[in-house]
């Protein structure tokens, strides 16, 4: 069986972020495609689903990372802009419908991109902080 470039492999959020992840404030935005011929930017569309593409930066909370970079980007395919669960800075999130796409960079290193179909508060986390005390 041959795999084509751009193959997406389904993964669980807890496998990618075993200690969880937190949104980087003000990092959620729409991805744009750039047309070099016209110099125009247009909203990016997912090549598989045809949906608009949004991206968000997250901090991996895994303590085993030590001093290594903790920030990564997750692209979300959705018809409408995803909304962070609480809107608080550095809030914990989980992603639904995650996939990973491995690729080789120009300098020959292995890398991967992360995609999801949505984001939500982690299981067991209450949306309204005032309800947590009840």
XYZ file of C-alpha atoms in Angstrom:
134
model
C 0.000 0.000 0.000
C 1.408 3.395 -0.966
C 0.657 6.534 0.986
C 0.252 9.789 -0.848
C 1.734 13.034 0.448
C -0.671 14.846 2.710
C -2.210 11.699 4.204
C -3.987 12.543 7.459
C -3.843 10.044 10.298
C -6.500 10.158 13.030
C -5.126 10.698 16.546
C -6.659 11.334 19.944
C -6.069 14.712 21.551
C -4.784 13.019 24.710
C -2.157 11.182 22.644
C -0.862 14.433 21.122
C -1.106 16.442 24.352
C -0.916 13.882 27.214
C -0.633 16.634 29.849
C -3.117 18.882 28.070
C -2.676 22.152 26.212
C -3.623 25.794 26.672
C -4.610 28.421 24.114
C -2.168 31.232 23.470
C -4.200 34.454 23.935
C -5.327 36.284 20.790
C -3.924 33.549 18.520
C -7.136 32.302 16.875
C -7.521 33.507 13.302
C -8.486 32.594 9.781
C -5.856 31.084 7.496
C -5.430 32.875 4.175
C -4.117 31.656 0.832
C -1.940 34.030 -1.180
C -2.109 34.176 -4.984
C 1.279 35.333 -6.268
C -0.111 36.235 -9.704
C -2.771 38.625 -8.418
C -1.291 39.501 -5.025
C -4.664 38.745 -3.420
C -5.361 36.917 -0.198
C -8.436 34.722 0.107
C -9.799 32.577 2.955
C -8.128 29.164 2.871
C -10.294 26.112 2.207
C -9.543 22.627 3.493
C -8.557 20.462 0.507
C -10.432 17.455 1.920
C -13.633 18.963 3.371
C -13.904 22.279 1.515
C -14.497 24.063 4.835
C -12.769 27.269 5.873
C -9.541 26.860 7.839
C -8.763 28.575 11.140
C -5.623 28.239 13.202
C -4.823 28.592 16.858
C -1.546 28.440 18.742
C -1.405 26.271 21.845
C 1.110 25.592 24.568
C 1.830 21.932 25.243
C 1.673 21.463 29.032
C 3.847 18.314 29.081
C 6.475 18.787 31.850
C 8.813 16.347 30.071
C 9.456 18.963 27.354
C 11.783 20.796 29.720
C 13.308 23.805 27.960
C 12.183 22.751 24.464
C 9.599 24.784 22.601
C 6.078 24.145 23.840
C 4.151 26.156 21.263
C 2.510 24.565 18.239
C -0.291 25.396 15.817
C -3.502 23.456 15.295
C -5.576 24.140 12.189
C -9.334 23.759 12.569
C -11.602 23.077 9.596
C -15.020 24.591 10.261
C -17.675 26.613 8.463
C -17.566 29.290 11.176
C -14.806 30.628 13.417
C -14.384 28.409 16.479
C -15.020 30.055 19.831
C -12.743 29.398 22.818
C -14.712 27.688 25.610
C -14.322 30.409 28.254
C -12.415 33.249 26.613
C -9.939 33.446 29.489
C -6.204 33.788 28.780
C -4.298 30.508 28.533
C -7.445 28.437 28.992
C -7.181 24.664 28.703
C -8.749 23.145 25.584
C -9.158 19.799 23.874
C -9.581 19.214 20.166
C -12.131 17.022 18.427
C -11.468 15.122 15.214
C -7.690 15.493 15.403
C -5.419 14.331 12.622
C -1.679 14.462 12.114
C 0.019 14.826 8.718
C 3.725 13.965 8.666
C 6.012 15.599 6.106
C 9.694 16.240 5.413
C 10.936 19.841 5.541
C 13.248 21.449 2.965
C 16.236 20.686 5.183
C 15.298 16.985 5.400
C 13.826 16.981 8.919
C 10.618 15.162 9.804
C 7.774 17.446 10.890
C 4.009 17.194 11.164
C 0.944 19.394 11.040
C -2.029 19.069 13.370
C -5.645 19.540 12.319
C -8.957 19.265 14.118
C -12.666 19.675 13.483
C -13.362 21.642 16.675
C -12.217 22.648 20.131
C -13.880 22.523 23.521
C -13.238 22.708 27.238
C -11.494 19.579 28.546
C -13.809 16.896 29.915
C -14.610 17.700 33.530
C -13.936 21.441 33.150
C -16.921 23.716 33.689
C -17.574 26.516 31.186
C -18.806 28.980 33.814
C -16.227 29.344 36.627
C -18.994 30.366 39.071
C -20.555 26.909 38.654
C -17.350 25.152 39.767
C -18.003 26.051 43.427
C -21.541 24.604 43.376
